[in-house]
Coordinates of C-alpha atoms and ligand atoms in Angstrom, one line a residue:
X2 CA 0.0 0.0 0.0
X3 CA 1.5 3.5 -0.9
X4 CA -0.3 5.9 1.5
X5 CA 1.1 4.7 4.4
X6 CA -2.4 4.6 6.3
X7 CA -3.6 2.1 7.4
X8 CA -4.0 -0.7 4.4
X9 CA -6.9 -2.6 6.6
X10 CA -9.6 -0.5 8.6
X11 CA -10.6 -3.4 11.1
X12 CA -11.5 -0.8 13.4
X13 CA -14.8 -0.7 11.2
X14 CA -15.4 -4.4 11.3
X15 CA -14.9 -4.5 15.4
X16 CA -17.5 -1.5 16.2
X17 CA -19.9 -1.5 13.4
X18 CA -22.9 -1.6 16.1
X19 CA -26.1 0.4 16.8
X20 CA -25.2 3.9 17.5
X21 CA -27.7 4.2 20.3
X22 CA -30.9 4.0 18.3
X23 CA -31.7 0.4 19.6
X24 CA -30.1 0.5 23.4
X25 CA -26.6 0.3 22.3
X26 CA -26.8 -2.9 20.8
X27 CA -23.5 -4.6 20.2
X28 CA -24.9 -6.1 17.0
X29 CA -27.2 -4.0 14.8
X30 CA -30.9 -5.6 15.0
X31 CA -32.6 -7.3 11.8
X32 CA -35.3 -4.7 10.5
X33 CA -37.0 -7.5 9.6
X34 CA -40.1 -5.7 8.0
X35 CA -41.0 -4.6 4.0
X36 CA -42.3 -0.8 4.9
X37 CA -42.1 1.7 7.7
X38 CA -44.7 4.1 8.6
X39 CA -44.8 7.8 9.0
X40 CA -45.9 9.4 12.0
X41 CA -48.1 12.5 10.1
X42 CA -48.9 13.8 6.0
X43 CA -45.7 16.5 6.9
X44 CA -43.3 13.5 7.7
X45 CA -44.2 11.6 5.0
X46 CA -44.6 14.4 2.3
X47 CA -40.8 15.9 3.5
X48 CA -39.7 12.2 2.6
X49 CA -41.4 12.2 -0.6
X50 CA -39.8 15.5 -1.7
X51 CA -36.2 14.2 -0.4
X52 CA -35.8 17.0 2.2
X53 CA -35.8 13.7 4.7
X54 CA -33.8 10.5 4.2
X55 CA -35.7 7.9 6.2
X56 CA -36.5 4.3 5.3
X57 CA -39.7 3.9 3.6
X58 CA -39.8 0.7 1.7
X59 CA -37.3 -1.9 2.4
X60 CA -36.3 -2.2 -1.6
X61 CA -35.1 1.4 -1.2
X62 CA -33.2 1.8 2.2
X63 CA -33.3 -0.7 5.1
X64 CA -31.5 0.1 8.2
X65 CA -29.9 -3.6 8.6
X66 CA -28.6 -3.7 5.2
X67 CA -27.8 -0.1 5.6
X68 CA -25.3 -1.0 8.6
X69 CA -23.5 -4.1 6.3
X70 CA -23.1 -1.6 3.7
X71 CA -21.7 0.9 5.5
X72 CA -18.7 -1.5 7.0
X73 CA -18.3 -2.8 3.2
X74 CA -17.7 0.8 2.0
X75 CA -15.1 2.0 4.9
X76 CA -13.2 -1.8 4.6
X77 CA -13.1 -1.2 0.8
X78 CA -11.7 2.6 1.3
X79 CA -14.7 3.4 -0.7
X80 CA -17.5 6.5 0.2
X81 CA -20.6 4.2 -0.1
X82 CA -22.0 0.7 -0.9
X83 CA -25.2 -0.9 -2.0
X84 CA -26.1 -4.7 -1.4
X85 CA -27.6 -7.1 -3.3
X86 CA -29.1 -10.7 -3.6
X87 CA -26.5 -12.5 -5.0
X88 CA -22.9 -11.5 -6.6
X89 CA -24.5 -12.0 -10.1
X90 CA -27.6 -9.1 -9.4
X91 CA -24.3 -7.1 -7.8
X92 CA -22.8 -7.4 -11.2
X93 CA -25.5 -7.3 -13.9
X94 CA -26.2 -4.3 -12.1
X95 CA -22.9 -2.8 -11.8
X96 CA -22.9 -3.0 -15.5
X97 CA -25.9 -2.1 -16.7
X98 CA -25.4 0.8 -15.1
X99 CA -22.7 1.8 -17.2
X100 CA -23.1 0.8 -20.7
X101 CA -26.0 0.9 -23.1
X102 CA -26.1 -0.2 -27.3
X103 CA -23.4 -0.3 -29.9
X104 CA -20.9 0.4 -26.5
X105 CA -17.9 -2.3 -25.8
X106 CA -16.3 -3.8 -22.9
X107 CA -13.2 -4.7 -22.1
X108 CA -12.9 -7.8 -20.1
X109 CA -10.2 -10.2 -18.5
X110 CA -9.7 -13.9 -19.4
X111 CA -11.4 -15.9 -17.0
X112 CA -13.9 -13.9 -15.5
X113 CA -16.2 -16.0 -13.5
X114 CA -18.6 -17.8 -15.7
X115 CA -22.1 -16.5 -15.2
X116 CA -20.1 -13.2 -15.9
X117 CA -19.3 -14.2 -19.2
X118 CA -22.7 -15.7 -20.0
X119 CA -24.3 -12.9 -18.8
X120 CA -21.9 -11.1 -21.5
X121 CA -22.7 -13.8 -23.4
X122 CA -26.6 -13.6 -24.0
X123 CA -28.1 -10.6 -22.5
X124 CA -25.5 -7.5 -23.4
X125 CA -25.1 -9.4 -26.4
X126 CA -29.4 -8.9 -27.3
X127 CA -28.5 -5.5 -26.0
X128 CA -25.7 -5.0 -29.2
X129 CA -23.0 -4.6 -26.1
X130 CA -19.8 -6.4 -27.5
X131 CA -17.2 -7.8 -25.4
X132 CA -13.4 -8.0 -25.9
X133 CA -11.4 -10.2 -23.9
X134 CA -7.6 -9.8 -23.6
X135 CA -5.2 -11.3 -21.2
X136 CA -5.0 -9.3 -18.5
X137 CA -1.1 -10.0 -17.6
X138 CA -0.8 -8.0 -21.0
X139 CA -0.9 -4.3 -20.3
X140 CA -0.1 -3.8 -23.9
X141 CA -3.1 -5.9 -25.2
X142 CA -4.9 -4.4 -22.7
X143 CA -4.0 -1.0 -23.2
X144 CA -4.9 -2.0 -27.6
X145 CA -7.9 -3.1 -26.6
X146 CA -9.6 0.0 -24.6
X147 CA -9.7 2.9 -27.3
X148 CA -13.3 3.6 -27.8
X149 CA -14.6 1.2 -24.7
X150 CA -16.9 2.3 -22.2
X151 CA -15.8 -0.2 -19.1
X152 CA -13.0 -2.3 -18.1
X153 CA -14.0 -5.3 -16.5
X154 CA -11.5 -6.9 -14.2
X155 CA -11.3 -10.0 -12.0
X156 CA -7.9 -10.9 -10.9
X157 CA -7.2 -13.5 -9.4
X158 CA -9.0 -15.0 -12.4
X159 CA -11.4 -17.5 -11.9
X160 CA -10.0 -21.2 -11.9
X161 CA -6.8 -20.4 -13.1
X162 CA -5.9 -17.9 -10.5
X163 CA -4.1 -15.6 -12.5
X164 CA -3.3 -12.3 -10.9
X165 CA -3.1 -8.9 -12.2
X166 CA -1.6 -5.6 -11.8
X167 CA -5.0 -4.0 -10.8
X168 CA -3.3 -0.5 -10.2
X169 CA -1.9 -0.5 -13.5
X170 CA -4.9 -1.8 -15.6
X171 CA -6.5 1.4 -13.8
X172 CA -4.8 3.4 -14.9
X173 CA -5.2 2.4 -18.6
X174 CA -8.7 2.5 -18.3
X175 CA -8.6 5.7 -16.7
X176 CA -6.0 7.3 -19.4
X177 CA -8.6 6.2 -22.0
X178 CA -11.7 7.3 -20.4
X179 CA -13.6 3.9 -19.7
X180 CA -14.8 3.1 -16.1
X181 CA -13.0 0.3 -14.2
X182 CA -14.2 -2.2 -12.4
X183 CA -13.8 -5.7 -10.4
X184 CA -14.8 -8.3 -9.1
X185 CA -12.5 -8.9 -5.8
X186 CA -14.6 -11.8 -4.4
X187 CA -11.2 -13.9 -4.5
X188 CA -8.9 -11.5 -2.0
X189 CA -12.0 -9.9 0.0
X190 CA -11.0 -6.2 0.7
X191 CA -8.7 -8.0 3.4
X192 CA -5.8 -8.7 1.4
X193 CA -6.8 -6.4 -1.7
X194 CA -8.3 -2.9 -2.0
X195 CA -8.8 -2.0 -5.3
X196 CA -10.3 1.6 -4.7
X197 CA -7.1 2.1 -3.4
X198 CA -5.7 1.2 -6.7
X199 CA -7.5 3.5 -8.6
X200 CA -10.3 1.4 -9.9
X201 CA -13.7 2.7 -9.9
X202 CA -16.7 0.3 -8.8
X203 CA -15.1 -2.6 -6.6
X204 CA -17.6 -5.9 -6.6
X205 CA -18.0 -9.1 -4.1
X206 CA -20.1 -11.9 -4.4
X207 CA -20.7 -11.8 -0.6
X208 CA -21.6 -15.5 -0.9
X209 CA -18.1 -16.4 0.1
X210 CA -15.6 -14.9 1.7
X211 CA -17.4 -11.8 3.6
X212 CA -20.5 -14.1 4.5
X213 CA -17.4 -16.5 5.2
X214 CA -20.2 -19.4 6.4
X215 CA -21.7 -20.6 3.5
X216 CA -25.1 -19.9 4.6
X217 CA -26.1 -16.8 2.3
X218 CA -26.2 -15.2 -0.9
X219 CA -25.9 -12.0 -1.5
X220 CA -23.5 -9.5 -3.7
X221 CA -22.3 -5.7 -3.0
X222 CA -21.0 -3.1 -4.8
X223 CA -18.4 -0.2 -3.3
X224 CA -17.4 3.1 -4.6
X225 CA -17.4 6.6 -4.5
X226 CA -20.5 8.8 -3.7
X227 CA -21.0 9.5 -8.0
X228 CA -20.5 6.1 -9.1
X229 CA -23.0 4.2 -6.6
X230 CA -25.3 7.0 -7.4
X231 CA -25.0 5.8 -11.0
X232 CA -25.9 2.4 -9.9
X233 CA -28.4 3.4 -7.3
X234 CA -30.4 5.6 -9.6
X235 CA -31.7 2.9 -11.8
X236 CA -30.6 -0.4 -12.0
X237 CA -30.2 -1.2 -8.1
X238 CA -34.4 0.1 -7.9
X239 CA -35.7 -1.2 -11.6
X240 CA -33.7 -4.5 -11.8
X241 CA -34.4 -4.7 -8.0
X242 CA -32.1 -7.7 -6.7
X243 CA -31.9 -6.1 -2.9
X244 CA -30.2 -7.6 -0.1
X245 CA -32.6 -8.8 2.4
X246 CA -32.0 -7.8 5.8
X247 CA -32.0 -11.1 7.9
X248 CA -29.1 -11.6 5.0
X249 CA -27.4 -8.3 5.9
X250 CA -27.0 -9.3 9.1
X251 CA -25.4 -13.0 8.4
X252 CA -22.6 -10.6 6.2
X253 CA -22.2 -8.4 9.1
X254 CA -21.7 -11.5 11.8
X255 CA -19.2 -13.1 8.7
X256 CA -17.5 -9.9 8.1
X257 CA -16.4 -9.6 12.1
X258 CA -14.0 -12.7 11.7
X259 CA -12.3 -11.6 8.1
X260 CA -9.4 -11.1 9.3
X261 CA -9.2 -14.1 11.3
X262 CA -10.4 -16.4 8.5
X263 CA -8.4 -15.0 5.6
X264 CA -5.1 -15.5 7.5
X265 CA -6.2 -19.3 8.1
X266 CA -7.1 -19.6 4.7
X267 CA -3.8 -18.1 3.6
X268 CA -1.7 -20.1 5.9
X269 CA -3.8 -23.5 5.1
X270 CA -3.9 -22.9 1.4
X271 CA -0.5 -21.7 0.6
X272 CA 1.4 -24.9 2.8
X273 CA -1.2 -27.2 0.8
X274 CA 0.1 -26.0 -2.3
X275 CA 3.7 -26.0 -1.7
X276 CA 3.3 -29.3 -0.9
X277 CA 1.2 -30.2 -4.1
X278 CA 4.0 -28.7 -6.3
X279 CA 6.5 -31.1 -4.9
X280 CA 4.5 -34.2 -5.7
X281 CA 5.6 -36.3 -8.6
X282 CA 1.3 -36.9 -9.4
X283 CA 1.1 -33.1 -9.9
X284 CA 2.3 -31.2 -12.9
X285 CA 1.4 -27.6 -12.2
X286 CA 0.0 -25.8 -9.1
X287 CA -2.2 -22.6 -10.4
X288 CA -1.9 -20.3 -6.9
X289 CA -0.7 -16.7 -7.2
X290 CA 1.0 -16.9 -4.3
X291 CA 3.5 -19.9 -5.6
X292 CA 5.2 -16.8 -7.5
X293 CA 7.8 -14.9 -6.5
X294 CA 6.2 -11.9 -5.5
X295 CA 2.4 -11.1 -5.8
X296 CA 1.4 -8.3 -8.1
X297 CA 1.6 -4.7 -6.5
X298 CA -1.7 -4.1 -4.4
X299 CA -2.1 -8.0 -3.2
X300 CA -0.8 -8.0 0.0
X301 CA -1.9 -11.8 0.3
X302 CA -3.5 -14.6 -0.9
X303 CA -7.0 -16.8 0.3
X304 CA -8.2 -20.5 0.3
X305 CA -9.0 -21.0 -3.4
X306 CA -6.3 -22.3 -6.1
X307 CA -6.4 -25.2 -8.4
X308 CA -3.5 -27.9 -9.9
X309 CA -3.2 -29.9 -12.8
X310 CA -2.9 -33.7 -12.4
X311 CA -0.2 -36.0 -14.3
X312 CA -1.8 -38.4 -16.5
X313 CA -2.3 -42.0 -14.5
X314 CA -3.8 -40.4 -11.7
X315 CA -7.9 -41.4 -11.2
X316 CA -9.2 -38.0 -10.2
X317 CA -12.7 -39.9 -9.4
X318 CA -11.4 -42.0 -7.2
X319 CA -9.1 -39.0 -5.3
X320 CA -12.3 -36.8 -5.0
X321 CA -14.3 -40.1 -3.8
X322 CA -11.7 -40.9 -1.3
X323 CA -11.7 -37.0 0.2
X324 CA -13.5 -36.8 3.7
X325 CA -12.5 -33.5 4.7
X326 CA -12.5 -31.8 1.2
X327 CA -15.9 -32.3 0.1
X328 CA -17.1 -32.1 -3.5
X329 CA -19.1 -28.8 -4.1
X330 CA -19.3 -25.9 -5.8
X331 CA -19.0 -22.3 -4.3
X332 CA -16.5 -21.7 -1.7
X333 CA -15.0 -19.1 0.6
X334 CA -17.1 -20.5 3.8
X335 CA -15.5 -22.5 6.6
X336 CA -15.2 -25.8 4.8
X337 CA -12.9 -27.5 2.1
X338 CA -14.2 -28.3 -1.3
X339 CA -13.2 -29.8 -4.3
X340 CA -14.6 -29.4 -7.7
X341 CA -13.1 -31.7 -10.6
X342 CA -12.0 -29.8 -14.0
X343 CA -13.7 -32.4 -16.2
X344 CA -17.0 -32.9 -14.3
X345 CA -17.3 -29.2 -15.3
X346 CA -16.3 -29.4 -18.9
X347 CA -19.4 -31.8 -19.0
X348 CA -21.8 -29.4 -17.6
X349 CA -24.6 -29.2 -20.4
X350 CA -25.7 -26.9 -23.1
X351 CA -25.3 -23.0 -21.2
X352 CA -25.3 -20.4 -23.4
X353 CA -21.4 -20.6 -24.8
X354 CA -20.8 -23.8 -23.5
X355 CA -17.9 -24.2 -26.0
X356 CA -16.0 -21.7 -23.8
X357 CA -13.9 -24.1 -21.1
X358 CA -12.8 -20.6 -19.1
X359 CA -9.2 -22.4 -19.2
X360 CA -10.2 -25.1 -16.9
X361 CA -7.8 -28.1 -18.0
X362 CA -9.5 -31.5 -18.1
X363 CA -7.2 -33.1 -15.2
X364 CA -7.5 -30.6 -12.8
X365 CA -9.2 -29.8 -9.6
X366 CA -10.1 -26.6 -7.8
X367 CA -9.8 -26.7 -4.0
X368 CA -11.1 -24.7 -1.7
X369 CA -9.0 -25.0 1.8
X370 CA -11.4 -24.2 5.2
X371 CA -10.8 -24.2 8.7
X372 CA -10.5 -27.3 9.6
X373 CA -6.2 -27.3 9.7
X374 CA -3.6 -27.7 7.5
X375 CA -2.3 -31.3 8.9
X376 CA -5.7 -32.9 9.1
X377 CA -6.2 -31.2 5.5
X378 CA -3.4 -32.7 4.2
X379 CA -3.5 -36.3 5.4
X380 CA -6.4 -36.4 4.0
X381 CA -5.2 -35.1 0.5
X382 CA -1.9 -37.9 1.0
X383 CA -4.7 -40.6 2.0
X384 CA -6.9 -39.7 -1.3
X385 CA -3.8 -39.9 -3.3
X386 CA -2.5 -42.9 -2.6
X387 CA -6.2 -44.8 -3.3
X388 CA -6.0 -42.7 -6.7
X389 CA -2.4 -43.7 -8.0
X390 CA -3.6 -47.6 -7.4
X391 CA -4.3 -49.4 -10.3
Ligands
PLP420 C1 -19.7 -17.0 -6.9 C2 -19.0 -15.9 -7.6 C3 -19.8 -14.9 -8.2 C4 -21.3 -15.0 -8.2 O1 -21.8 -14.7 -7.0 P1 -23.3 -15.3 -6.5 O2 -23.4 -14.7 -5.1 O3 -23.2 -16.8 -6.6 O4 -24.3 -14.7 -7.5 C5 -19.2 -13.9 -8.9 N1 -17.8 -13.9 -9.0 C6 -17.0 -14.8 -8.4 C7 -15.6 -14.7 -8.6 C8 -17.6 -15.9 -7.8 O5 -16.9 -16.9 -7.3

């Protein structure tokens, strides 16, 4: 981090509370309601004419969901926030909001995969083309954005992990006028900050690292003040995918341990595939932090990497003989997960299904939890050795 401040505000995770509405409540309480009442005509007519903020409608403002986004924006360095029902209504929003027909994107390689279908099918209808470049390339990238609207960024990429130079690709976009932004779902704002970085409109699915449980959905979006206008003006109300409160509250409950977890997922994760990459079975090991340094503005690395098998291993029987790692998609909650390359090269007919997002046929994602690197590991050698019988 260049400013010198501080690169993490956990401050804002530890006392995000009620502020003395609610009887000093430790944890802010669950407006668990769809409307709220005014007390007279003048309240309610000074809300209608915006001289009053006040929730009226739990669509528009919620004080639950309120209190999560505010903690997302300050942990983000970013002004404000808006939540949402899932990481994909965070980003088809995001988007929308930026781009209409006969506009281009530019987008990274291995973006996640409902990303590109959403690319794919509905800005496609909508006459919005998409370029994808590597985004290790600054030079491709930098050929690539005259003339585009938005640069879309997600680094590490999806699968593949590669990791990008997110200040950098800023400031391309910026130098050419398009609007930046990422999805950071990978690092959580814990070990990247992209606002910091210069990029415009940072995005999480919250389903897995800030929820951090795997027990909800949801998606935000953080920026400054003028861009989450932008998004809040139209696409957040019209498209409508709001974060429900009770939800709100799960991300504010997952987001007090984020520090905690990511360093045990870093720890876990990073040992797991050191050891990987010294096995004879394994060819290559796809984690950014296996490099020698990370890219400028990742100041660590989480729980999610993949590896490619050597031919002769049975990568059925290694995923059957897995206890701890279970197989499932998602990730970023407290458990390990494994998800086979090929059983996701068969998925059937989606809209581009020709595109394989660079997942090679003999590898495996992991997602290392909690539960300890030794027991996580045993359990890897254990698989391993009923896999390599023939
Ligand atoms: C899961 C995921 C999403 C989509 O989030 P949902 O909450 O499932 O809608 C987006 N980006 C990345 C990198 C993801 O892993």
């Amino acid at each position: 981090m260049s400013s010198g401040a501080d690169p993490f505000d956990l401050a804002s995770i530890i006392t995000a509370h009620d502020d003395g509405n609610f009887a000093d409540a430790v944890v802010p309480p669950i407006f668990q309601t769809s409307l709220f009442t005014f007390s007279d005509y003048d309240e309610m007519i000074t809300v209608y004419r915006g001289e009053k903020v006040r929730p009226t409608y739990t669509r528009g403002l919620n004080p639950t969901v309120r209190a999560f986004e505010d903690m997302l924006a300050k942990l983000e360095g970013g002004e404000d926030a808006l939540g949402f029902a899932s990481g994909m209504a965070a980003i088809s929003s995001a988007v929308l909001s930026f781009v209409e027909p006969g506009d281009r994107i530019v987008a990274v390689k291995h973006v996640y995969p409902d990303a590109f279908r959403l690319f794919g099918t509905i800005l496609k209808r909508m006459k919005i083309e998409v370029t994808y470049v590597d985004g290790r390339d600054e030079e491709a990238v930098a050929r690539a954005l005259p003339g585009a609207k938005l640069l879309y960024l997600e680094s590490p990429t999806s699968w593949v992990m590669e990791a990008h130079d997110v200040g950098a690709l800023a400031a391309l976009a910026k130098r050419h006028g398009a609007v930046s932004m990422i999805d950071n779902s990978w690092a959580s704002p814990f070990f990247q900050r992209p606002l910091t970085l210069g990029v415009d409109l940072v995005i999480h699915s919250a389903s897995k690292y800030l929820g951090g449980h795997s027990d909800v959905v949801a998606g935000v979006v953080a920026g400054s003040k003028e861009m989450i206008a932008r998004v809040k003006a139209e696409a957040y109300p019209y498209l409508g995918g709001k974060l429900s409160p009770f939800d709100a509250w799960l991300l504010i409950r997952g987001l007090r341990t984020l520090p905690l977890r990511m360093k045990a997922h870093e720890a876990s994760a990073l040992e797991i595939a050191r050891r990987l990459q010294r096995l004879e079975v394994v060819e290559t090991v796809c984690h950014p932090g296996l490099a020698n340094r990370l890219p400028a503005g990742l100041n660590g690395t989480s729980g999610l990497f993949s590896f490619i098998f050597r031919e002769g291993v049975d990568i059925r029987r290694f995923a059957d003989h897995l206890k701890l790692f279970k197989l499932g998609v998602s990730w970023g909650g407290h458990e390990s997960l494994i998800v086979p390359g090929e059983v996701v090269l068969q998925q059937k007919a989606q809209p581009n299904s020709a595109q394989t997002f660079g997942i090679h046929a003999r590898s495996v994602r992991l997602h290392v939890g909690l539960e300890g690197t030794e027991a996580l590991w045993r359990d890897i050698e254990e698989a391993l050795a009923a896999a390599s019988q023939s």
